Coordinates of C-alpha atoms and ligand atoms in Angstrom, one line a residue:
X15 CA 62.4 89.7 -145.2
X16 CA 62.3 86.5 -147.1
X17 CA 60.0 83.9 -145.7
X18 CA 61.4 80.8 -144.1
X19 CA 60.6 78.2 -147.0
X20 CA 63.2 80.1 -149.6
X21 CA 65.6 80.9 -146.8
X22 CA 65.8 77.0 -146.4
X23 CA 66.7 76.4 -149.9
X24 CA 67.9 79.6 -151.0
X25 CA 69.1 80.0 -154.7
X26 CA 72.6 80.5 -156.3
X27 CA 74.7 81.7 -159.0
X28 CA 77.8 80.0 -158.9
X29 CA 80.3 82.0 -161.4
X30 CA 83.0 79.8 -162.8
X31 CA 83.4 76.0 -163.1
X32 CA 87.1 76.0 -162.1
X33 CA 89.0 74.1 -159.0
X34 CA 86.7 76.4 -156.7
X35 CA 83.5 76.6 -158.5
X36 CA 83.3 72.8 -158.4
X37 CA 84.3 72.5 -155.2
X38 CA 80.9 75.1 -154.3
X39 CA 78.7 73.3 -156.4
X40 CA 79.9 69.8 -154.1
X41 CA 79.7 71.5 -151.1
X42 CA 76.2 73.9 -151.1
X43 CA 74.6 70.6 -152.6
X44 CA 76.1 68.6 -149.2
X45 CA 74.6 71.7 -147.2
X46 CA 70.9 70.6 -148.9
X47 CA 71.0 74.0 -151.2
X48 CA 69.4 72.1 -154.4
X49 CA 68.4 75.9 -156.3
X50 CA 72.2 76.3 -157.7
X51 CA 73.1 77.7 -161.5
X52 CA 76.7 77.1 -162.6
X53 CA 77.8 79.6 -165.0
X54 CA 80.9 79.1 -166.8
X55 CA 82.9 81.2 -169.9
X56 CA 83.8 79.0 -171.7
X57 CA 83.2 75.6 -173.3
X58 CA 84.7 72.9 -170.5
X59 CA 85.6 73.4 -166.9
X60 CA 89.1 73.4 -165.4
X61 CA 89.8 76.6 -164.7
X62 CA 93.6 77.5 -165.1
X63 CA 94.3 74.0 -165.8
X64 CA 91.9 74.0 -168.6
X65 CA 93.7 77.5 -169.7
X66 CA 97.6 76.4 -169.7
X67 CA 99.0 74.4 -172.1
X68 CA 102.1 75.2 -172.4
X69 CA 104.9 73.0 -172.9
X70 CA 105.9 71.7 -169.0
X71 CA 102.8 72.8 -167.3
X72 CA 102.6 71.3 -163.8
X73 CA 101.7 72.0 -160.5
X74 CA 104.1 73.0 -158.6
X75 CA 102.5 71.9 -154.7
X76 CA 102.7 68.1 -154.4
X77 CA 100.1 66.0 -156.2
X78 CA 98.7 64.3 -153.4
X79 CA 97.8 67.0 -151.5
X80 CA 97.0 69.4 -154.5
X81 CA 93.2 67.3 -154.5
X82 CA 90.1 67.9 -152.8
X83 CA 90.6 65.8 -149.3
X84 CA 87.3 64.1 -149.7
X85 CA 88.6 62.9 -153.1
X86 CA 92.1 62.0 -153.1
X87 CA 93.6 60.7 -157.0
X88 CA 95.4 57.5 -157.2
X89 CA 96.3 57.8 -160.4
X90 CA 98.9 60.6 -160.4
X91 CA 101.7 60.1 -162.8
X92 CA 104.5 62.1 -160.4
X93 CA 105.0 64.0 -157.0
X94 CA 104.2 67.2 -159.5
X95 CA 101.0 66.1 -161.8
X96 CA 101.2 67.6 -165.4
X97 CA 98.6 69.9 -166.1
X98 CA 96.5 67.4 -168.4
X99 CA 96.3 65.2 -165.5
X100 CA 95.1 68.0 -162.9
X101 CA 92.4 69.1 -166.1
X102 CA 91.5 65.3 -166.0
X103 CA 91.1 65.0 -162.5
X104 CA 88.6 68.2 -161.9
X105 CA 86.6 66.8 -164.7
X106 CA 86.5 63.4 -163.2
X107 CA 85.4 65.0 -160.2
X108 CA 82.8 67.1 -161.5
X109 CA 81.6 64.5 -163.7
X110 CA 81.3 61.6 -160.6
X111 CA 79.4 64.2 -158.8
X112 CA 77.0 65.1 -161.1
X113 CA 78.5 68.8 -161.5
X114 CA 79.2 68.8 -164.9
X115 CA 75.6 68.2 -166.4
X116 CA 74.8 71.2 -163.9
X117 CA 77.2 73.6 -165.7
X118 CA 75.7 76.3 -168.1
X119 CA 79.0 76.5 -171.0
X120 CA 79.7 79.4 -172.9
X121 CA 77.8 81.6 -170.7
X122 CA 79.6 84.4 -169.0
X123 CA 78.2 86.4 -166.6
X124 CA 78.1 90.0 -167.9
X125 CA 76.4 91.8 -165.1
X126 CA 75.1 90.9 -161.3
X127 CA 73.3 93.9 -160.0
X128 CA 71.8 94.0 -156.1
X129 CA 68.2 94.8 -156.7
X130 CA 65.7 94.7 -154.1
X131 CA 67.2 92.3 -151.9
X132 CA 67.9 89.8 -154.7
X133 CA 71.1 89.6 -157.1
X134 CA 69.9 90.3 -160.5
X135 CA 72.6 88.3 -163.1
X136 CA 72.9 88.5 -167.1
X137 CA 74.6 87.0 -169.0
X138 CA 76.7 86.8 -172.6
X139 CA 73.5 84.4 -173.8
X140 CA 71.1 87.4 -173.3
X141 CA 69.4 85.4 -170.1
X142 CA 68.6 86.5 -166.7
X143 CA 69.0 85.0 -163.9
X144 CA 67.4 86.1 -160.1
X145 CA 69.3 84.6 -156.8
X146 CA 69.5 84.8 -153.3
X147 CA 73.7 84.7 -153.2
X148 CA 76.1 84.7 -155.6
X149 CA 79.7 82.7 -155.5
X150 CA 82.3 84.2 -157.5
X151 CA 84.6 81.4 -158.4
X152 CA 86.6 83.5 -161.2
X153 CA 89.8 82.8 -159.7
X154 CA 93.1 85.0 -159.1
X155 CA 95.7 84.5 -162.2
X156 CA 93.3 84.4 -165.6
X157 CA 94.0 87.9 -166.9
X158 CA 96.9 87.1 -169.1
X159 CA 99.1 90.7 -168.4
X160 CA 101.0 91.6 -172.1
X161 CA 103.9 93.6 -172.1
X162 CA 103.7 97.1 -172.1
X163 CA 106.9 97.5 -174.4
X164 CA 107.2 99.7 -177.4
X165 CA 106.2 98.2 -181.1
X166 CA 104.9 94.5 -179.3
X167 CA 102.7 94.6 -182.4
X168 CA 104.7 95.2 -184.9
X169 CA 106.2 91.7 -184.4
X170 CA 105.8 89.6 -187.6
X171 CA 106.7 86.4 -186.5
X172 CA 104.1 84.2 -184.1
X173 CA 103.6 85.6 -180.7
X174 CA 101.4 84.3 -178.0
X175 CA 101.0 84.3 -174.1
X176 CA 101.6 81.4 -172.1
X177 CA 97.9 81.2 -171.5
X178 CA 96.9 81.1 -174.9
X179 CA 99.4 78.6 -176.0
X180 CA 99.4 78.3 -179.8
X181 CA 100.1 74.3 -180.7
X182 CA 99.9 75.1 -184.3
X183 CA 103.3 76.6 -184.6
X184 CA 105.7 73.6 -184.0
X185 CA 109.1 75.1 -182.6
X186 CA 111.5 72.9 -183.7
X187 CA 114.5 74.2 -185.1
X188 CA 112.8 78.1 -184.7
X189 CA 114.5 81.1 -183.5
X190 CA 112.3 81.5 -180.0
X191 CA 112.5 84.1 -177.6
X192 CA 110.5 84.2 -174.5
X193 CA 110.0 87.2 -171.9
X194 CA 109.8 86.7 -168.5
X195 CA 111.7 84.1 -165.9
X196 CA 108.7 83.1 -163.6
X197 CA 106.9 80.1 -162.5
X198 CA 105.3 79.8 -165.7
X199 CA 108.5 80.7 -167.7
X200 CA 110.9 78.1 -165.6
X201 CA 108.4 75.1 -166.8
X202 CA 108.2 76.4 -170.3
X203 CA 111.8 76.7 -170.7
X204 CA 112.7 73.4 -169.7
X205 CA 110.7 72.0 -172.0
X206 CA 111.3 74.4 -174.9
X207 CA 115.2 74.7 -174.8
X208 CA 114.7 71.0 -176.3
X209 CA 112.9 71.6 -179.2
X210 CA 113.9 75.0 -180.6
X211 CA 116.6 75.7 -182.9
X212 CA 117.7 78.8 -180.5
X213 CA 115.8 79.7 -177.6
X214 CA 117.0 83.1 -176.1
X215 CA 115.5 83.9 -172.2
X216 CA 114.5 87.3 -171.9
X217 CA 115.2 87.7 -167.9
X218 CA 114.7 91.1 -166.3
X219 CA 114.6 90.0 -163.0
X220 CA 116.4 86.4 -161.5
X221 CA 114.3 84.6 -159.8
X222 CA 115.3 82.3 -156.3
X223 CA 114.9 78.5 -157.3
X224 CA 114.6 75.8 -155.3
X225 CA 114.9 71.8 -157.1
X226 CA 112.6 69.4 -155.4
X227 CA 112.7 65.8 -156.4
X228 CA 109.8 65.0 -158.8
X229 CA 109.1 60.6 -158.3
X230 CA 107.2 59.2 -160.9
X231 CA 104.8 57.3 -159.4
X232 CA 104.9 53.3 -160.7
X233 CA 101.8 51.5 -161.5
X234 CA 102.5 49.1 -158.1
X235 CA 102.5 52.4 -156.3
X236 CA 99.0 53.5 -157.9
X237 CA 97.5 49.9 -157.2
X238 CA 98.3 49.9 -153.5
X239 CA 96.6 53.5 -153.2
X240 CA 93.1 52.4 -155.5
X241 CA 90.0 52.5 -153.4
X242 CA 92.4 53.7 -150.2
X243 CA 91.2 57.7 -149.4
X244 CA 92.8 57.1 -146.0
X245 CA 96.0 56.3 -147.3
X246 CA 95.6 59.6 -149.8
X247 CA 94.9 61.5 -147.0
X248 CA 97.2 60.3 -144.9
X249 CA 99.8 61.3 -147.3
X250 CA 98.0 64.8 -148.5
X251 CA 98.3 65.5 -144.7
X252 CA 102.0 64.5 -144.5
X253 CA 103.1 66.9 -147.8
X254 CA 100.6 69.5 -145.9
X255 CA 102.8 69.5 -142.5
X256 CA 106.2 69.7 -143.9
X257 CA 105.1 72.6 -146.3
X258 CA 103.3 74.1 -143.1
X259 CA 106.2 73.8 -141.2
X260 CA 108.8 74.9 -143.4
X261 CA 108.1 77.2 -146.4
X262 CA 104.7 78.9 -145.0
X263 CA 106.7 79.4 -141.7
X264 CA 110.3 81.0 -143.7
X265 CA 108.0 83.6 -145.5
X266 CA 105.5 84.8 -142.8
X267 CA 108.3 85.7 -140.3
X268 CA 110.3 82.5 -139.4
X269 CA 114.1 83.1 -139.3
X270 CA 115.5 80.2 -139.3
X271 CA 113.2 78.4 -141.3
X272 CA 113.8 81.1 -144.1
X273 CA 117.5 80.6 -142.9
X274 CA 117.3 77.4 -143.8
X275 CA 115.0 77.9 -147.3
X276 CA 117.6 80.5 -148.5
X277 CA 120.5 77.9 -147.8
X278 CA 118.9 75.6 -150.2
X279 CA 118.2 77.9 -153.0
X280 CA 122.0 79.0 -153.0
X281 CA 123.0 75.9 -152.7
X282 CA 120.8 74.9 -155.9
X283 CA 122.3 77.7 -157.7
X284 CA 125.7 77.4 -157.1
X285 CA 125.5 73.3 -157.7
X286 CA 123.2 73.8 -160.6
X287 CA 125.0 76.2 -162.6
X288 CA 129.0 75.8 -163.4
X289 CA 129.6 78.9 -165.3
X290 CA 130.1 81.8 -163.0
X291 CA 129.3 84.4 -165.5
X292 CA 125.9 82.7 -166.0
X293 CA 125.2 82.2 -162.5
X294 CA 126.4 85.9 -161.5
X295 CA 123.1 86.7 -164.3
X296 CA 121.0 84.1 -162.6
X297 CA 121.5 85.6 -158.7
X298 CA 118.7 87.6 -157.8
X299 CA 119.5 90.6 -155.4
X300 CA 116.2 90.2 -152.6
X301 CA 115.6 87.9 -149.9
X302 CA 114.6 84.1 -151.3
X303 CA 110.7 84.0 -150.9
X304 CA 110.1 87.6 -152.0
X305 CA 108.8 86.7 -155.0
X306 CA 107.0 83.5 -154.9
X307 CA 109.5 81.1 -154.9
X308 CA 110.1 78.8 -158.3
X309 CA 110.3 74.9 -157.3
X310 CA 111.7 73.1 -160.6
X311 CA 114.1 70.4 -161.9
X312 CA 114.5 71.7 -165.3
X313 CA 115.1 75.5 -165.7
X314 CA 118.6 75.6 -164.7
X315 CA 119.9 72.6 -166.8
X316 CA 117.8 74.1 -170.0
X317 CA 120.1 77.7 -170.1
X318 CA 123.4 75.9 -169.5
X319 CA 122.6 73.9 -173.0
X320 CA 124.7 75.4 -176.1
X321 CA 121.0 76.2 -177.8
X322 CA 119.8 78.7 -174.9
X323 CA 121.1 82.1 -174.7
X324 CA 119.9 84.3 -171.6
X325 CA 119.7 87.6 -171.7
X326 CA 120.1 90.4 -169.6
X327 CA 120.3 93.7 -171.3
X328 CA 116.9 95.5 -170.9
X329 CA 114.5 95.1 -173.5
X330 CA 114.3 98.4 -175.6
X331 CA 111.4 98.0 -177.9
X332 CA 110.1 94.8 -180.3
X333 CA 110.5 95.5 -184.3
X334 CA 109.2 93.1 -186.7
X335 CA 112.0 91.1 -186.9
X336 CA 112.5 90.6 -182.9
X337 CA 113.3 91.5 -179.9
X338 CA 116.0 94.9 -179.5
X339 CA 118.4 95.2 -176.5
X340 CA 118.7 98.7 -174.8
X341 CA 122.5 97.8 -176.5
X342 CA 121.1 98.2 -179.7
X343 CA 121.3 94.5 -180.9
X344 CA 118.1 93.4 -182.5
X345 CA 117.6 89.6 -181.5
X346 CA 116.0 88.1 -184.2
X347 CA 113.1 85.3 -183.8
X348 CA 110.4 83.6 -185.8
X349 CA 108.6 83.2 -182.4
X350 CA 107.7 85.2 -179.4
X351 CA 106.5 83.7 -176.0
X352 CA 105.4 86.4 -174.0
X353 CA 105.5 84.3 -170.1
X354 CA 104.6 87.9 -168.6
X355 CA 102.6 86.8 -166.0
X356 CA 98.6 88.1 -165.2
X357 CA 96.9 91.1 -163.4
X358 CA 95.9 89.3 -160.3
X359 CA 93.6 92.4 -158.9
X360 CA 91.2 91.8 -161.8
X361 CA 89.3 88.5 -159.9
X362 CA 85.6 88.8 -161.5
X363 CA 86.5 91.8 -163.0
X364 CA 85.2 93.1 -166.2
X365 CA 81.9 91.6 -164.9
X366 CA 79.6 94.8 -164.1
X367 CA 79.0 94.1 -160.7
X368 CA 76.9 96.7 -158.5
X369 CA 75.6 95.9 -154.7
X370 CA 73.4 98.1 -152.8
X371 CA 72.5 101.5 -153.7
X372 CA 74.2 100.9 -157.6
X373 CA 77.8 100.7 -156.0
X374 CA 80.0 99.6 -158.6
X375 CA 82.8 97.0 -158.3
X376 CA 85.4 99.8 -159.3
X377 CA 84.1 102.4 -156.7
X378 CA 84.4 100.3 -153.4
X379 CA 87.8 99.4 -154.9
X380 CA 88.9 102.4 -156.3
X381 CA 91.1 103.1 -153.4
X382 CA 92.3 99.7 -152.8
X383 CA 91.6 96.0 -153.4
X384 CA 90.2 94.9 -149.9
X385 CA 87.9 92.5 -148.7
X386 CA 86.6 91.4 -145.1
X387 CA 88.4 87.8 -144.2
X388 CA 89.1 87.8 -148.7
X389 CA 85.7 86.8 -149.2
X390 CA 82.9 89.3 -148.0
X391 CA 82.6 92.9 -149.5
X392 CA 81.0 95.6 -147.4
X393 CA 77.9 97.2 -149.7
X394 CA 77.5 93.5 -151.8
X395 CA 75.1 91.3 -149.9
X396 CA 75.1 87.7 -150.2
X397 CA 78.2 87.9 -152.3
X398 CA 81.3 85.9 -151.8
X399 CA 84.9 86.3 -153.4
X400 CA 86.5 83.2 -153.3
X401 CA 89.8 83.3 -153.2
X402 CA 89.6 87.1 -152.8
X403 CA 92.7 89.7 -152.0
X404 CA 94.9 88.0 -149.3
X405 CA 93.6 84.7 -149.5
X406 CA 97.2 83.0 -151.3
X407 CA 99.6 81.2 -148.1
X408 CA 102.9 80.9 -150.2
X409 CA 103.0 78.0 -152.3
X410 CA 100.3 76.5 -150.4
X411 CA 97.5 74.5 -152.2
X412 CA 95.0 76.3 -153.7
X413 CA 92.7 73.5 -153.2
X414 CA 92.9 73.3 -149.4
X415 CA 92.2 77.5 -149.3
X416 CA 89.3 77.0 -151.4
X417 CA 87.8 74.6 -149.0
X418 CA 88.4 76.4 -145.3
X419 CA 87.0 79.4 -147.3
X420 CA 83.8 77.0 -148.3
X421 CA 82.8 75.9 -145.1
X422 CA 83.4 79.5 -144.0
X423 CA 80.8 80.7 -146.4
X424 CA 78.3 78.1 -145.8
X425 CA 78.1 78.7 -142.7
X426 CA 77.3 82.1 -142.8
X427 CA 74.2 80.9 -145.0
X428 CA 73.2 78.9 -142.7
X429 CA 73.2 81.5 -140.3
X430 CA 70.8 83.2 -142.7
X431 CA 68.8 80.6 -143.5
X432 CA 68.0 80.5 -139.9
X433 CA 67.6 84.2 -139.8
X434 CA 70.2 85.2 -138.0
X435 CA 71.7 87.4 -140.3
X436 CA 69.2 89.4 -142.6
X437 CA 71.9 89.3 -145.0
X438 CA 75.5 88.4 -145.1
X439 CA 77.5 91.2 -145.5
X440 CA 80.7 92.4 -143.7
X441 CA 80.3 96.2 -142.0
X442 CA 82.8 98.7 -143.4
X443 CA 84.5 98.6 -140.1
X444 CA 85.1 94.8 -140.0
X445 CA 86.6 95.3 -142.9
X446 CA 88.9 98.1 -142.2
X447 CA 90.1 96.1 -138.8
X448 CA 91.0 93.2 -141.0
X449 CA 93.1 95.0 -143.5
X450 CA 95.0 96.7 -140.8
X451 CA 95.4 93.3 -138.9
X452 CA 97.1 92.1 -142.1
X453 CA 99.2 95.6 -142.7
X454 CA 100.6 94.5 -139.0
X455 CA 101.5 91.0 -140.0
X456 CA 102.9 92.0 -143.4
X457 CA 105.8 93.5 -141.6
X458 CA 107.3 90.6 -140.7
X459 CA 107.2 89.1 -144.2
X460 CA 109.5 88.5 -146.6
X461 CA 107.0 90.1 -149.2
X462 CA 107.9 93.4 -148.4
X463 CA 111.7 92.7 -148.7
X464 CA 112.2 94.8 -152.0
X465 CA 111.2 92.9 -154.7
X466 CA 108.6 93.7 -157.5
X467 CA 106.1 90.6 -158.0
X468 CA 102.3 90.2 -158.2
X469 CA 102.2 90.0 -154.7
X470 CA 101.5 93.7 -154.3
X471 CA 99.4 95.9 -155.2
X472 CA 99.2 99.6 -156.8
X473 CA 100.6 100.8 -153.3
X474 CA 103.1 98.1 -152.7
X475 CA 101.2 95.9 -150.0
X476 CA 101.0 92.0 -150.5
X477 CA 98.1 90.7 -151.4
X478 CA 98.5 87.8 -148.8
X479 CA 98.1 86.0 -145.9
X480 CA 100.9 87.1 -143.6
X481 CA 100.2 84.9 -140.6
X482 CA 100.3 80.8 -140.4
X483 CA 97.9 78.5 -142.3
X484 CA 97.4 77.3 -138.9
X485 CA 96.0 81.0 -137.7
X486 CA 93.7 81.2 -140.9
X487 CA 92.1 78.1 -140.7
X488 CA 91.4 79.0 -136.8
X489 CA 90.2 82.1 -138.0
X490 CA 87.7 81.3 -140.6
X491 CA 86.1 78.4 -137.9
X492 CA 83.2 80.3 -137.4
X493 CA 82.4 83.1 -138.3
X494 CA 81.9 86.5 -135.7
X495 CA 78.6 88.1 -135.9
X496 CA 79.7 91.3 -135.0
X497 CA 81.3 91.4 -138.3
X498 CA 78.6 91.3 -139.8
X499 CA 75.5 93.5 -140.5
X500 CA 73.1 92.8 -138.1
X501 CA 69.7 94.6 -139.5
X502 CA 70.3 95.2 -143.3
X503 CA 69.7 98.3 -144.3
X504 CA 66.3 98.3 -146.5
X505 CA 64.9 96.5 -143.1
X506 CA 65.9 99.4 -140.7
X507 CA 63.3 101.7 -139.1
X508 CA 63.1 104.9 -141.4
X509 CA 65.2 107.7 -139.6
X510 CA 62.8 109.7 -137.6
X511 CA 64.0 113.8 -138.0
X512 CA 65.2 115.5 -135.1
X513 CA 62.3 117.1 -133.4
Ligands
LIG601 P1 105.0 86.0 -162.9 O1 105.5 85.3 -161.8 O2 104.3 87.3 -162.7 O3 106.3 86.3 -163.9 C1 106.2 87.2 -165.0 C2 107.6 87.3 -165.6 O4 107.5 88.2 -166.7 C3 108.6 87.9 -164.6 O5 109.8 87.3 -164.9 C4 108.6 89.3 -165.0 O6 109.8 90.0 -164.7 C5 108.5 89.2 -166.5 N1 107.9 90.4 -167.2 C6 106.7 90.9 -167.0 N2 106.6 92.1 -167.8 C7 107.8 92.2 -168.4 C8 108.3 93.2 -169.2 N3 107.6 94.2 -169.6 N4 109.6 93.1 -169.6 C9 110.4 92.1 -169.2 N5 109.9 91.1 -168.4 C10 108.7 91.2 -168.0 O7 104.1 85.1 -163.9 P2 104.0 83.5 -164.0 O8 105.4 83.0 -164.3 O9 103.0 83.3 -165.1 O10 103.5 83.0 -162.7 C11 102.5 83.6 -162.0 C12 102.0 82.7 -160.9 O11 101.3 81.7 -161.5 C13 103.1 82.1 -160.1 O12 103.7 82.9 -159.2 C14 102.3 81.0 -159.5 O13 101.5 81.4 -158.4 C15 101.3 80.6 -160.6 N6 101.9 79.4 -161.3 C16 102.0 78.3 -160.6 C17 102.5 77.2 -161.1 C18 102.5 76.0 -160.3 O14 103.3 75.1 -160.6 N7 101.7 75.9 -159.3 C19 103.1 77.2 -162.4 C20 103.0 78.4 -163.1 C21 102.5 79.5 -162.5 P3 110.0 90.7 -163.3 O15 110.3 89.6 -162.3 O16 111.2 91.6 -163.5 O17 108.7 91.5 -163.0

């Protein structure tokens, strides 16, 4: 066992310098852990928003509650901030709390190995690193998922994934085509079906929309917020209690609040779109909420314009000249968007992560992607997921997850530090009784109403929180002991033999 003076200020590896990783460095630093390395990929912080760039990008959950709630933003431009305002903001953040400076750039974290009670990390720079824990702050959607379709690269125009915009390739007046008709596709679209020449909307799936007023917020508005974070939060808290109390409630069980949410997205449709032909191709065939539902202004008005084509037939294969319809028409483009989504099981994933006895990442999750309360992994000590499998609520804010799940985790440190836990790691059987808790709640979702999304997983269970925010944040108060290992393994008596 570790002596008391480096259980006090115990050392670690934060991975990722995203939303969440930020939000760790803040919050072990408030807990008096000063030993903390921040290791980030790539050359700034930011996370997603540092990653999407694509023409529309914004955040979808209201501005004012989609902050930290110890630092609300004045400044936002509209009820949903553009994506280079949300970059701005976490790099703000960081850079008032002193984060930034702390942040190790261009330095990916290659391997993390549990070695003699200690996590053992290297990196892309050829360093190692020793730590007590480590905080995997990798995020869900950052594995851009490509097509599997038939002659993708044979392509000769310019292709790219939504995640890896390409702003060199101006598409005015181009032939684009773009696959896919979520979140991420919606934004793009509405933005896109201005500037191209002809802009065709690959859609294999319709999606349920729902059109929520976006204000722009005026600079009088900004002034009377500046230097006022009870005002922010008073308004963060108002956005969080109508979202609570209407979209989290219609898709974990709620009839007449999803009564009422499928009401509205009809209605949108049938106001939005005057062609019935069009709208017949635009009315999905599950329950609204299924997949996560799309709110925007501009997606429906973009494919009534003479300029956007959308497209039904199922996509056949791609040939250098574009995209060709199961019909046999070849749909020709100089550009190729590819708004196909990510591979949301991947989280730190190709790290080569190994806990106790060498146990790789891919073994304990070769059955299924589980974890104990989404952040603890049976057999990985002092390791934390953040935002693991079944943390997402919805369209809930990512932000306000990240922080029940931080005080969550800190104080299961703290509970080490003071030795009541040798280590912090979830039994196999906690574990298992949390995964079935949430197989019990799932049934009265409107995940499992039919639809394909990244929701589910190999076996067709959602990767989500089926109950109320209200019932996670109880849960994750404090944590139970008896979840926990209570006398870690390499510290147990040997087993006598049987005499
Ligand atoms: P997505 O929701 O997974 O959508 C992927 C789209 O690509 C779907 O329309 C899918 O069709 C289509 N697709 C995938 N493979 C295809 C193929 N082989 N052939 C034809 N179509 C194919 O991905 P996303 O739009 O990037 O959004 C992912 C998540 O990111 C969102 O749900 C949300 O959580 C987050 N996001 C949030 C915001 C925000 O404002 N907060 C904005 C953007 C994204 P099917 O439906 O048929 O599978």
């Amino acid at each position: 066992m570790q002596d008391s003076t480096a259980r006090q200020n115990p050392s670690v590896a934060v991975i990722g310098a995203g939303m969440t990783g930020i939000l760790m460095a803040i919050k072990l630093r408030e807990a008096g852990i000063t030993d903390i390395t921040i290791l980030e990929k790539a050359d700034k912080l930011g996370g997603t928003w540092r990653e999407n760039t694509y023409p529309g990008v914004a955040c979808d959950v209201p501005a004012h509650m989609y902050t930290y709630s110890f630092r609300g933003n004045p400044e936002w431009s509209h009820r949903f901030a553009r994506g280079a305002e949300i970059q701005q903001y976490f790099q703000q953040v960081a850079d008032e709390q002193g984060v930034t400076g702390q942040v190790r750039f261009n330095e990916a974290v290659e391997s993390c190995h549990y070695v003699d009670g200690k996590w053992q990390l290297g990196t892309s720079k050829g360093t190692q690193l020793e730590v007590d824990f480590v905080v995997s702050a990798t995020g869900i959607l950052h594995h851009p998922a490509y097509p599997d379709i038939e002659g993708l690269d044979s392509f000769k125009g310019d292709m790219w994934h939504t995640a890896r915009w390409n702003h060199d390739v101006d598409l005015a007046g181009k032939r684009v085509g773009i696959i896919g008709t979520g979140s991420t596709a919606c934004q793009a679209i509405g933005e896109i079906g201005h500037t191209a020449g002809h802009l065709t909307v690959f859609q294999r799936t319709p999606q349920w929309i729902i059109r929520v007023a976006d204000k722009s917020y005026s600079e009088a508005d900004k002034a009377r917020l500046r230097g006022r974070q009870d005002k922010l939060a008073a308004i963060s808290r108002r956005y969080a209690f109508v979202l609570r109390n209407t979209f989290s409630k219609a898709v974990t069980g709620s009839k007449l609040q999803h009564a009422y949410m499928s009401w509205t997205a009809k209605r949108n449709l049938r106001k939005s779109v005057r062609d019935p032909e069009l709208r017949k191709k635009l009315t999905p065939d599950y329950p609204v909420g299924c997949k996560r539902l799309i709110i925007n202004n501009t997606f429906y008005d973009a494919v009534q314009r003479d300029n956007v084509t959308v497209e039904t037939t199922a996509i056949e294969r791609i040939c250098d000249a574009g995209v060709v319809t199961s019909d046999g028409v070849t749909h020709e483009l100089d550009v190729l968007i590819l708004a196909t989504g990510f591979h949301p099981f991947n989280f730190m994933r190709p790290m080569d992560l190994r806990g106790r006895n060498g146990q790789t990442i891919d073994e304990a999750w070769s059955k299924k992607v589980q974890a104990y309360r989404s952040l603890c992994l049976p057999g990985f000590p002092n390791f934390f997921l953040m935002l693991g499998p079944n943390t997402p609520i919805g369209n809930y804010s990512v932000i306000a997850m990240s922080e029940v799940q931080a005080s969550y985790m800190l104080k299961l440190i703290d509970l080490w530090r003071r030795g009541d836990l040798p280590v912090v790691e979830a039994t196999e059987q906690a574990k298992q009784r949390f995964n079935a808790y949430l197989r019990e709640g799932m049934k009265n979702t409107v995940w499992v109403g039919g639809c394909q999304s990244w929701y589910l997983d190999a076996d067709g269970d959602p990767a989500m929180w089926p109950y109320s925010w209200q019932q996670w944040e109880k849960e994750l108060q404090q944590p139970e002991l008896d979840d926990f290992v209570r006398v870690a393994p390499e510290e147990a008596e040997p087993l006598r033999p049987a005499a």
